[in-house]
PDB file of C-alpha atoms in Angstrom:
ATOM      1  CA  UNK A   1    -186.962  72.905  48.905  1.00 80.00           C
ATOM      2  CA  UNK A   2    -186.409  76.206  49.635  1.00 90.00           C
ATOM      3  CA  UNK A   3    -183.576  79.023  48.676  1.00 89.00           C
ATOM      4  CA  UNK A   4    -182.542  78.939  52.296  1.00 89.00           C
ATOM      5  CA  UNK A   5    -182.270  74.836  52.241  1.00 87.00           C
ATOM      6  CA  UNK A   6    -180.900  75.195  48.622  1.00 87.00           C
ATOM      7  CA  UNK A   7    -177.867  77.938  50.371  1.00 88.00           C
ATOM      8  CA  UNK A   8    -177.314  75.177  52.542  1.00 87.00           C
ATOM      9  CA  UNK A   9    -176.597  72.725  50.508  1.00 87.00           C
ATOM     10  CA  UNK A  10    -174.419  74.922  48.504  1.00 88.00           C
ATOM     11  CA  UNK A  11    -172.356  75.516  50.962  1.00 86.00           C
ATOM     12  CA  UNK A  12    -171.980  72.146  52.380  1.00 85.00           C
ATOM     13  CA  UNK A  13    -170.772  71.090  48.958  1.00 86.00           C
ATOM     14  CA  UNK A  14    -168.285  74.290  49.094  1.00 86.00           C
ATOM     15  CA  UNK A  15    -166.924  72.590  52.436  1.00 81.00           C
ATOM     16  CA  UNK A  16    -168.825  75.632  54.400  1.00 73.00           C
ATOM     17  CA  UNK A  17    -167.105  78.733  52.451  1.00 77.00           C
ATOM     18  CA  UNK A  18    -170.126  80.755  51.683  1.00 78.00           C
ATOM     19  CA  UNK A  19    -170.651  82.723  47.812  1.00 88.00           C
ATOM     20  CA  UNK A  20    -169.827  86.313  47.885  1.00 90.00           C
ATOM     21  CA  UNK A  21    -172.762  88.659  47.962  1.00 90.00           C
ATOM     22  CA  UNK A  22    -173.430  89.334  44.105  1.00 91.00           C
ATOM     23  CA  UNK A  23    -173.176  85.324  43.655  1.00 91.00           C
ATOM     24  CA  UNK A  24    -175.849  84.543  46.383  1.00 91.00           C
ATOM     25  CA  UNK A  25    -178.212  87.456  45.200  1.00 93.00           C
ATOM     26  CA  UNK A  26    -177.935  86.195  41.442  1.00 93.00           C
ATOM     27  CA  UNK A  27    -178.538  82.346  43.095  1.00 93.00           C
ATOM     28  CA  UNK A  28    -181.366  83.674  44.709  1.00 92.00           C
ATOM     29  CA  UNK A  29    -183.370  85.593  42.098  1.00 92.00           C
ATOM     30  CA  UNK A  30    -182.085  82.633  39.820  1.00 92.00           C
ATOM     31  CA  UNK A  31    -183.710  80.257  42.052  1.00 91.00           C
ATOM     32  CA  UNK A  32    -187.256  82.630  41.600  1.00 89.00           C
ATOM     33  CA  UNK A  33    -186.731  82.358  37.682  1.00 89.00           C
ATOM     34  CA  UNK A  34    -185.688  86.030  37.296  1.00 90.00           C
ATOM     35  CA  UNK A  35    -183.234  86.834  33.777  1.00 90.00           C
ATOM     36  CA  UNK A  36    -179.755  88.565  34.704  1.00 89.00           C
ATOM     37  CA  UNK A  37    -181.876  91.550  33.042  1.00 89.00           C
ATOM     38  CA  UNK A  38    -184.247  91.349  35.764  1.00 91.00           C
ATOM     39  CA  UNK A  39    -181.330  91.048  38.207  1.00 92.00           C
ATOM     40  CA  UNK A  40    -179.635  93.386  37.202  1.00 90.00           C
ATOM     41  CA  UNK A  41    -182.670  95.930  37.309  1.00 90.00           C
ATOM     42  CA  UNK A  42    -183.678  95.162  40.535  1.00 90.00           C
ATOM     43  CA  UNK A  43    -180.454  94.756  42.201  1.00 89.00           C
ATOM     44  CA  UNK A  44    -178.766  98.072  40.463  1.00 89.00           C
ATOM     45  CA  UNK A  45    -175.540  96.120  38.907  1.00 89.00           C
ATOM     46  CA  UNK A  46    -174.911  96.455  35.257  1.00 88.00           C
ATOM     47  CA  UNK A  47    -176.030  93.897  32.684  1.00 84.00           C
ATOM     48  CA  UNK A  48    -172.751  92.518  31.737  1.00 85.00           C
ATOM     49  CA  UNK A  49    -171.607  92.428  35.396  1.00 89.00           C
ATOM     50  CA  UNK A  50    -174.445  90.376  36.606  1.00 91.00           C
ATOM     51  CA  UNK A  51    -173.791  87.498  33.944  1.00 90.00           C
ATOM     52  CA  UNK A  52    -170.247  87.578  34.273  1.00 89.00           C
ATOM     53  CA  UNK A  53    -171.205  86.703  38.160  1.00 89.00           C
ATOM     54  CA  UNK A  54    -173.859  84.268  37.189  1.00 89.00           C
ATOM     55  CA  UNK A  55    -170.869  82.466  34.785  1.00 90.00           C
ATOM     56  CA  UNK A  56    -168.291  82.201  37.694  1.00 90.00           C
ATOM     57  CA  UNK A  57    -171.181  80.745  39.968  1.00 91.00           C
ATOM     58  CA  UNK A  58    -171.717  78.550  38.173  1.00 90.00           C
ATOM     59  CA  UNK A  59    -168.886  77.018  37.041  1.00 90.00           C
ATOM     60  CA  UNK A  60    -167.702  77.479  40.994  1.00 90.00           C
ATOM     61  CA  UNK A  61    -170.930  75.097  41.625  1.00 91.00           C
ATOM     62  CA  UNK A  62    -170.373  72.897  38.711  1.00 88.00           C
ATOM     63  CA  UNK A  63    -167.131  71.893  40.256  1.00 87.00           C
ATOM     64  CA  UNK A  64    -168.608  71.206  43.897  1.00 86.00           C
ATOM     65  CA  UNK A  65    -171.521  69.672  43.048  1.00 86.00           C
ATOM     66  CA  UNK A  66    -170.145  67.193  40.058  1.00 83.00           C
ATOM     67  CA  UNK A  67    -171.952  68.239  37.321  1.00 84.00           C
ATOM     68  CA  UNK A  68    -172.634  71.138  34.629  1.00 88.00           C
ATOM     69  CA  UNK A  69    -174.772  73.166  36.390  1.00 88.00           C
ATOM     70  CA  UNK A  70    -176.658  76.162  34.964  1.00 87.00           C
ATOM     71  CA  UNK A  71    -179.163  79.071  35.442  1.00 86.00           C
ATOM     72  CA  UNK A  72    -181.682  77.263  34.402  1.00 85.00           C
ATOM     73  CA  UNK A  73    -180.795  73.356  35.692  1.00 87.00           C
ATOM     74  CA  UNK A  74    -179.800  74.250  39.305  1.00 87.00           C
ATOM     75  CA  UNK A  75    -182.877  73.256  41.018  1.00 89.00           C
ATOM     76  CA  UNK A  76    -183.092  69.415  39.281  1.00 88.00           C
ATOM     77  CA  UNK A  77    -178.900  69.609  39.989  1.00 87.00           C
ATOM     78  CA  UNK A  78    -178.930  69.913  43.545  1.00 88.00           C
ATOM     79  CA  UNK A  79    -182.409  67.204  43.924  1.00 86.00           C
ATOM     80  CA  UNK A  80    -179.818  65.155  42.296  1.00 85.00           C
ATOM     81  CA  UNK A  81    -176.610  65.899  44.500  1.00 84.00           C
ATOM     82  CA  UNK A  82    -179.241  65.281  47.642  1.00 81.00           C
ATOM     83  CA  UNK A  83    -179.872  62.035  46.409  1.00 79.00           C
ATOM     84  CA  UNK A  84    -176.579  60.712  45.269  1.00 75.00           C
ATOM     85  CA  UNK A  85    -174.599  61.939  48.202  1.00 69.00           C
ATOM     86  CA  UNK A  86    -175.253  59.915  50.832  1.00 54.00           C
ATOM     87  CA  UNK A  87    -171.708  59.799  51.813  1.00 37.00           C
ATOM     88  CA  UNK A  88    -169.510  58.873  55.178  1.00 31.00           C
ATOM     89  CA  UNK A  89    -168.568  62.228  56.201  1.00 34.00           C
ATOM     90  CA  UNK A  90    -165.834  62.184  59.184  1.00 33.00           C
ATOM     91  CA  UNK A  91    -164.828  65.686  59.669  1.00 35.00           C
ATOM     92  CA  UNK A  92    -165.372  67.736  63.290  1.00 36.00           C
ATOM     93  CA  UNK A  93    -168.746  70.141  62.703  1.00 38.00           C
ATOM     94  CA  UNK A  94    -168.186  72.792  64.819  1.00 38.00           C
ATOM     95  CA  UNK A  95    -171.896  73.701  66.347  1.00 36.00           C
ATOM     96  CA  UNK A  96    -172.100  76.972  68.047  1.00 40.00           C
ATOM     97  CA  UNK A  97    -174.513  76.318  71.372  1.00 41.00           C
ATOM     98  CA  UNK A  98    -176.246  78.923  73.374  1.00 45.00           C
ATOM     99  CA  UNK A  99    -176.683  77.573  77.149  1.00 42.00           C
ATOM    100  CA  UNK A 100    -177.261  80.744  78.504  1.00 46.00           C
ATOM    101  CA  UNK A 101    -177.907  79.978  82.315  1.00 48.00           C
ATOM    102  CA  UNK A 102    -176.894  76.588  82.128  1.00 47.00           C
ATOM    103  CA  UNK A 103    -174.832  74.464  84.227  1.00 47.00           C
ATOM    104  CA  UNK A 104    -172.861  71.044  83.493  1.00 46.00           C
ATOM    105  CA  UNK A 105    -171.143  69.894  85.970  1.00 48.00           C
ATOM    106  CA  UNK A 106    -170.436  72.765  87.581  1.00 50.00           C
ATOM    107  CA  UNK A 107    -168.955  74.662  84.190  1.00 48.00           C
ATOM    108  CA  UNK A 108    -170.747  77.721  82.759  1.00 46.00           C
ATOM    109  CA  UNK A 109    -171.141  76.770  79.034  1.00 42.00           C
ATOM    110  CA  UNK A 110    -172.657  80.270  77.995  1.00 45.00           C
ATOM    111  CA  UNK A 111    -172.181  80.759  74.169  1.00 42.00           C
ATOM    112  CA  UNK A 112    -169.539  77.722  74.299  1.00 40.00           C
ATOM    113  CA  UNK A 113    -168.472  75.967  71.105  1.00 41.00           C
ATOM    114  CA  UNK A 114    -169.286  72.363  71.077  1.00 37.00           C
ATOM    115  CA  UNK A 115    -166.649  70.136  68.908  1.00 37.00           C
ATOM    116  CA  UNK A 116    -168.821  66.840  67.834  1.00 37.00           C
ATOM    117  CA  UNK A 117    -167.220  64.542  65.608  1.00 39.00           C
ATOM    118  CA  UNK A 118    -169.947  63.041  63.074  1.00 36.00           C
ATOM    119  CA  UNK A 119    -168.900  59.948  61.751  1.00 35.00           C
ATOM    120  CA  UNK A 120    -170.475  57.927  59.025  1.00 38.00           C
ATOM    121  CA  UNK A 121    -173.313  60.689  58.721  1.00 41.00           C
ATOM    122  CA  UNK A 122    -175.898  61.409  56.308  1.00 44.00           C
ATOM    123  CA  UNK A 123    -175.242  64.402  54.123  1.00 41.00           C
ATOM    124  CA  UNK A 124    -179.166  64.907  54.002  1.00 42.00           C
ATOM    125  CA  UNK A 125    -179.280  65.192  57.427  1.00 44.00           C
ATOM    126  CA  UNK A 126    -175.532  67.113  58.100  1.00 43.00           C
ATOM    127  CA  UNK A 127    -176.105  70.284  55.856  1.00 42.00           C
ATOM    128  CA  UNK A 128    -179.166  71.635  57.992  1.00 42.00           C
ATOM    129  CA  UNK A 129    -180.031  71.983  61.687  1.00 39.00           C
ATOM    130  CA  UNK A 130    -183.778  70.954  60.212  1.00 40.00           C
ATOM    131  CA  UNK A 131    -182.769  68.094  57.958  1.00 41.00           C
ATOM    132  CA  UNK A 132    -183.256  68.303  54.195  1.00 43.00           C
ATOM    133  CA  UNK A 133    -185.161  65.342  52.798  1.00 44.00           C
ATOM    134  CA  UNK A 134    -186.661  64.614  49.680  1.00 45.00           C
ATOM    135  CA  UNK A 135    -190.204  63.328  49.678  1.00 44.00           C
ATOM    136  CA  UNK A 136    -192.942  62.646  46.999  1.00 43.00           C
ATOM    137  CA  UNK A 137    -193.236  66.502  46.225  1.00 45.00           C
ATOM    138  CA  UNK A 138    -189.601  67.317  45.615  1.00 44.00           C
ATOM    139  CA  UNK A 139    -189.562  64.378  42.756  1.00 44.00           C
ATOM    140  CA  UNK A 140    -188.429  65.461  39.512  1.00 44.00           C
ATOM    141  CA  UNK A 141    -191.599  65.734  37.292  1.00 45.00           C
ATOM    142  CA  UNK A 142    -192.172  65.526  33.938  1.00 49.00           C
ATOM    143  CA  UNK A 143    -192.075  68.961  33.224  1.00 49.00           C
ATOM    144  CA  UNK A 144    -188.688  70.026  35.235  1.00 48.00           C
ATOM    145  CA  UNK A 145    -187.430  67.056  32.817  1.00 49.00           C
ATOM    146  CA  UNK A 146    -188.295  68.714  29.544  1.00 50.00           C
ATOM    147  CA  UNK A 147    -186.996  72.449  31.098  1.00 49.00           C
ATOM    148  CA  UNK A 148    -183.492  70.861  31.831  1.00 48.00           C
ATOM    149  CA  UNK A 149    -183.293  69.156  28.513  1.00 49.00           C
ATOM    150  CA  UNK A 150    -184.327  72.169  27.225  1.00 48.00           C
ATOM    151  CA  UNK A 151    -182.076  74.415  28.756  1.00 46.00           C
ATOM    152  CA  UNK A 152    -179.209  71.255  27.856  1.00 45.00           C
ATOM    153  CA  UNK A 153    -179.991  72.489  24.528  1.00 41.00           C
ATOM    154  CA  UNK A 154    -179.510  75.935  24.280  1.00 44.00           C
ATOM    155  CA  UNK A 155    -176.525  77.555  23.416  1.00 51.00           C
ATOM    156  CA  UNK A 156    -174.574  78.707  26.527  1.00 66.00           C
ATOM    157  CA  UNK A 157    -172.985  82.324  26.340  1.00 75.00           C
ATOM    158  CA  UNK A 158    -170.137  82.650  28.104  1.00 79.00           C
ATOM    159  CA  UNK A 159    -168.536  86.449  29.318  1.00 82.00           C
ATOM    160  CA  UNK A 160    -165.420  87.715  29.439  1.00 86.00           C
ATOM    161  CA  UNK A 161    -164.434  91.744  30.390  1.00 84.00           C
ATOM    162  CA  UNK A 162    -167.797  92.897  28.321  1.00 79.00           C
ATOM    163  CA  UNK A 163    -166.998  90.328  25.153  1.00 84.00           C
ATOM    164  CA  UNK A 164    -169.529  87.684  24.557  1.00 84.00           C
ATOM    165  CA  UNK A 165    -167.845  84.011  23.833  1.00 86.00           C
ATOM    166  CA  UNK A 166    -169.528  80.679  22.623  1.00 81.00           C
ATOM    167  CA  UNK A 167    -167.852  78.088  24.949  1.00 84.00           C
ATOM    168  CA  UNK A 168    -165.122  78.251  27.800  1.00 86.00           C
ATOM    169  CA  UNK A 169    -162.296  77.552  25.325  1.00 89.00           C
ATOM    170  CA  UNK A 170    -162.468  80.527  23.636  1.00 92.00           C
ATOM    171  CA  UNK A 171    -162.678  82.453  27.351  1.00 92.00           C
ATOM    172  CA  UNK A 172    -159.662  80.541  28.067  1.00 93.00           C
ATOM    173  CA  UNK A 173    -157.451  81.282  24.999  1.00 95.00           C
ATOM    174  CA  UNK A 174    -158.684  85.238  25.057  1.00 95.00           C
ATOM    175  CA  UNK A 175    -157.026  85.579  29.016  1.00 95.00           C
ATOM    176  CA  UNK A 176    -154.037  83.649  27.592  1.00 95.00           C
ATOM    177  CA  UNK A 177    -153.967  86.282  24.645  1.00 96.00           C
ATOM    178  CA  UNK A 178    -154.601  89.279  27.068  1.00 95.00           C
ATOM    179  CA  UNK A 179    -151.696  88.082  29.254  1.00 95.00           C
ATOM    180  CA  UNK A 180    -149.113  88.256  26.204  1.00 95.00           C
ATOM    181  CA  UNK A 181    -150.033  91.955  25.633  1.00 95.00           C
ATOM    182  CA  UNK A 182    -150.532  91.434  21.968  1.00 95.00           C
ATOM    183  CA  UNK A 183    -153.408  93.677  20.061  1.00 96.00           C
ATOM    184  CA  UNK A 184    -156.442  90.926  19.366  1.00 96.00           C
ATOM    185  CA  UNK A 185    -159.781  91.200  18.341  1.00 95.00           C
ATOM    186  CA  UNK A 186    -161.805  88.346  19.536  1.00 92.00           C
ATOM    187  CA  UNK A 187    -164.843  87.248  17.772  1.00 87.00           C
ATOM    188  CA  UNK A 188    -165.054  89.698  14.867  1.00 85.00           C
ATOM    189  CA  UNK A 189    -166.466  89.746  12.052  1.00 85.00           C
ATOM    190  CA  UNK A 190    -165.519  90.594   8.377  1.00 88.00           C
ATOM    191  CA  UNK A 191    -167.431  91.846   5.403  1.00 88.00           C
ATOM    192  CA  UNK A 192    -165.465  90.673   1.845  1.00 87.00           C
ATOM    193  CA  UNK A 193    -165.272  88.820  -1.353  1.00 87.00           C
ATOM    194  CA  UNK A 194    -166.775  85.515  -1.328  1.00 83.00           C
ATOM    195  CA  UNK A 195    -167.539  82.810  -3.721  1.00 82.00           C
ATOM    196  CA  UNK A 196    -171.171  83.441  -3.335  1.00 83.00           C
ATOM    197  CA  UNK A 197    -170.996  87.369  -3.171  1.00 86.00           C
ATOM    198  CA  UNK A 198    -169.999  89.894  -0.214  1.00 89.00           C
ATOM    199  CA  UNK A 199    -170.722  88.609   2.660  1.00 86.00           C
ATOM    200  CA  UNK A 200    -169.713  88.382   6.716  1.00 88.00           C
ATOM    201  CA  UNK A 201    -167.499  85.694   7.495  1.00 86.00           C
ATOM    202  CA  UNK A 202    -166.389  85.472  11.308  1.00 85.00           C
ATOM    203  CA  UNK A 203    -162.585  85.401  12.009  1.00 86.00           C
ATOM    204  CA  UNK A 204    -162.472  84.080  15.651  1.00 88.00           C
ATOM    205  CA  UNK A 205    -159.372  86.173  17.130  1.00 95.00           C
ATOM    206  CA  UNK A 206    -158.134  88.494  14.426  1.00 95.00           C
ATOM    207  CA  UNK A 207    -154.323  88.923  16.164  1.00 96.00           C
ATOM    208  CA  UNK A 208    -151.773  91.945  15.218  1.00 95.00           C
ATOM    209  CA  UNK A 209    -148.105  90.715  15.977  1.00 94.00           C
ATOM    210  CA  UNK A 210    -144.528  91.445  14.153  1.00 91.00           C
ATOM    211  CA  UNK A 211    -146.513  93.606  11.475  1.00 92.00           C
ATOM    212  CA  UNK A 212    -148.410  91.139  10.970  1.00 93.00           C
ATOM    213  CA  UNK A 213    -152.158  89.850  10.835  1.00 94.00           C
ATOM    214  CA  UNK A 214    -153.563  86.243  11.598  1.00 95.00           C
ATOM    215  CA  UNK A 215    -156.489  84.392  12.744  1.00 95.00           C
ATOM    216  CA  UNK A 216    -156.119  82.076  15.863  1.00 95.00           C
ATOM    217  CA  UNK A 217    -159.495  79.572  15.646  1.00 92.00           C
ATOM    218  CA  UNK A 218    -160.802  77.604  18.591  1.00 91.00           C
ATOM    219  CA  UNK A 219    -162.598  74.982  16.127  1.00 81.00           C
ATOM    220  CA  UNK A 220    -165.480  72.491  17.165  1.00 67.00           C
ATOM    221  CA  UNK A 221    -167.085  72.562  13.751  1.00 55.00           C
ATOM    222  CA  UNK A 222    -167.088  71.382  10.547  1.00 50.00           C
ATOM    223  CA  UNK A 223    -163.810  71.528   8.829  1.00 52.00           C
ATOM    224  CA  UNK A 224    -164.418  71.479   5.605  1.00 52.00           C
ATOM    225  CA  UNK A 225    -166.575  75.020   6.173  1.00 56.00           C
ATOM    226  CA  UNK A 226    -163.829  75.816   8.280  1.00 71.00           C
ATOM    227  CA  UNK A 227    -161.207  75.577   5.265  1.00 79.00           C
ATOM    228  CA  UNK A 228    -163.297  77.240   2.838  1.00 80.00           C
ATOM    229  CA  UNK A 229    -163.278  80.269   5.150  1.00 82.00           C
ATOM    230  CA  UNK A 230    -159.615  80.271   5.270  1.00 85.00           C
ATOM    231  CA  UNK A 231    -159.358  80.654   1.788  1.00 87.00           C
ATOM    232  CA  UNK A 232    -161.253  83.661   1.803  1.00 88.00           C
ATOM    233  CA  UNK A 233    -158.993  85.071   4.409  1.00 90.00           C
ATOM    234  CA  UNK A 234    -156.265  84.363   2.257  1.00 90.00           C
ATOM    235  CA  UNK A 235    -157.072  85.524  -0.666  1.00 89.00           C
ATOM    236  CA  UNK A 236    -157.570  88.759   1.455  1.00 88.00           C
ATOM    237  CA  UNK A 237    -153.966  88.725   2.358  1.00 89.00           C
ATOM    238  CA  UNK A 238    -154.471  86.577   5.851  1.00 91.00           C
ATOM    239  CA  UNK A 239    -152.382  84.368   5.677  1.00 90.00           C
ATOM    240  CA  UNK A 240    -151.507  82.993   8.784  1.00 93.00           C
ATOM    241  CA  UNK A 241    -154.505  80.923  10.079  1.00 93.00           C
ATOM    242  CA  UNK A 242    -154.806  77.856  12.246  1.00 92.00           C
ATOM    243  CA  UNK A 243    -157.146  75.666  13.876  1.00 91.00           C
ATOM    244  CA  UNK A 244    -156.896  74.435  17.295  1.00 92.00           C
ATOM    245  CA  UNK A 245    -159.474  71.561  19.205  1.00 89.00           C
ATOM    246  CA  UNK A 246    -161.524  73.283  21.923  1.00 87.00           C
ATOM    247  CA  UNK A 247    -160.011  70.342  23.962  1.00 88.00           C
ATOM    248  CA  UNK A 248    -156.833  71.453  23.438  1.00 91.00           C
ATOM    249  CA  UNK A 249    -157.658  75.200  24.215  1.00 92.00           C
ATOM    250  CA  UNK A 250    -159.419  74.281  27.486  1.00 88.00           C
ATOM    251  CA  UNK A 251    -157.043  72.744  28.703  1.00 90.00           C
ATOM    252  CA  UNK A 252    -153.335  74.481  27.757  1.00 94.00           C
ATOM    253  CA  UNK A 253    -154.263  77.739  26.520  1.00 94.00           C
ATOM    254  CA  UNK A 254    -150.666  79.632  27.174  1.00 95.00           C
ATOM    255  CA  UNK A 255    -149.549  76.601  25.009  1.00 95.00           C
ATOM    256  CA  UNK A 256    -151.665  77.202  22.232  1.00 96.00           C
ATOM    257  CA  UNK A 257    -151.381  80.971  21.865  1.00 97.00           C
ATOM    258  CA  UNK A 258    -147.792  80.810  22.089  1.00 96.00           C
ATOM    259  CA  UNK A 259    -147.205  78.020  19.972  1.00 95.00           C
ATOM    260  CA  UNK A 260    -149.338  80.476  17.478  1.00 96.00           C
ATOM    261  CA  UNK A 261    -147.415  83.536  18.084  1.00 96.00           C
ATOM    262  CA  UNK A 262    -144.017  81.680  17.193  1.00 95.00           C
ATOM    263  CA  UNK A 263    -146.069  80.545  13.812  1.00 93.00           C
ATOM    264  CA  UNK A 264    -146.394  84.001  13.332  1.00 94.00           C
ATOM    265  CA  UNK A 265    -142.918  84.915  14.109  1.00 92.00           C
ATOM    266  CA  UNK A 266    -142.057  82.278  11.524  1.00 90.00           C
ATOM    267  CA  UNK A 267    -143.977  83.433   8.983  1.00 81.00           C
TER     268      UNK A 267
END
């Protein structure tokens, strides 16, 4: 398959809306194995710009194609979506015809637009003029299996206006933060007093509101280390801290960040 077919498909599964210029130049040098460094070099865009890009592409593809898809899984992703979506399509394909010096029935049909309703047709065969199919050399082989699962892995970075997060939630609760106005500092780090000497302890989003200091935590790990960090916040004079399920951040952020502000009013 190539980039061109691989375009195609894309925007089949985007119901024909085609990506934006940056978002089809980082597909494309993504599809050659380039690094958003290498992107970003070649294409003139800045670092941080190119991976934000690359994070709303994918997620944008993700949601079309029915799966997680990444940098580094998109050509196994889209083998896949070829082979599971065999689907009954019945929609109107608008084909653009060139007949120039052609005559049907008597009716000039130079550069006409030719409505033909496809029912019951093959996605393979609907998303190209030349139809995509999959034969014995597109198979998934052994070692595009062990670079998927190894790219399943790997800890995803996620970007947000130049900060660096580790999963969506946190994206989604630092926009819900931004859109209250208040002063936060999101994934910072401390240096203080602990039980086992000075050290760095991470605070999540260090938030300023009412005079006051606390430490809103998008938590997926384990508690117990979680609590023993609070206590070092505390005894610091933090002492408004709480916990909230990435679950619960993904999916009603204004909740959560308001429901912490009031704590803090509270308090």
């Amino acid at each position: 398959m190539t980039v061109d077919e691989a375009l195609e498909i894309v925007e089949t599964a985007l119901d024909y809306q085609g990506l934006n210029k940056v978002q089809e130049l980082v597909f494309r040098q993504s599809w050659k194995g380039e690094s958003y460094a290498e992107i970003a070099k070649s294409s003139g865009y800045n670092s941080d710009y190119i991976k934000a890009a690359g994070y709303e592409l994918w997620k944008l593809l993700s949601k079309a194609l029915g799966e997680k898809v990444k940098k580094d899984n998109i050509k196994p992703v889209l083998k896949r979506y070829l082979r599971q979506n065999k689907v009954n399509s019945q929609r109107n394909l608008t084909i653009e015809v060139n007949l120039s010096g052609a005559n049907l029935s008597g009716a000039n049909l130079n550069g006409a637009r030719v409505v033909a309703n496809f029912i019951e047709t093959d996605l393979s065969q609907a998303v190209s003029p030349k139809a995509i199919m999959l034969d014995d050399n597109t198979e998934l082989d052994e070692e595009e299996e062990k670079q998927e699962n190894q790219a399943d892995s790997e800890e995803q970075i996620y970007y947000w206006n130049d900060w660096q997060f580790r999963s969506h939630s946190e994206v989604k609760i630092a926009e819900a933060l931004d859109r209250t106005k208040v002063l936060f500092f999101p994934n910072t780090k401390a240096r203080l007093i602990t039980t086992e000497g000075r050290q760095n302890q991470a605070a999540n989003f260090l938030i300023f509101h009412q005079g006051k200091w606390g430490i809103l935590k998008v938590s997926d790990s384990d508690i117990t280390k979680d609590e023993e960090n609070d206590r070092t916040f505390r005894s610091h004079g933090i002492c408004i801290i709480q916990n909230y399920d990435t679950t619960r951040c993904d999916d009603e952020p204004e909740r959560v960040v308001q429901e912490f502000l009031e704590l803090m009013n509270q308090s």
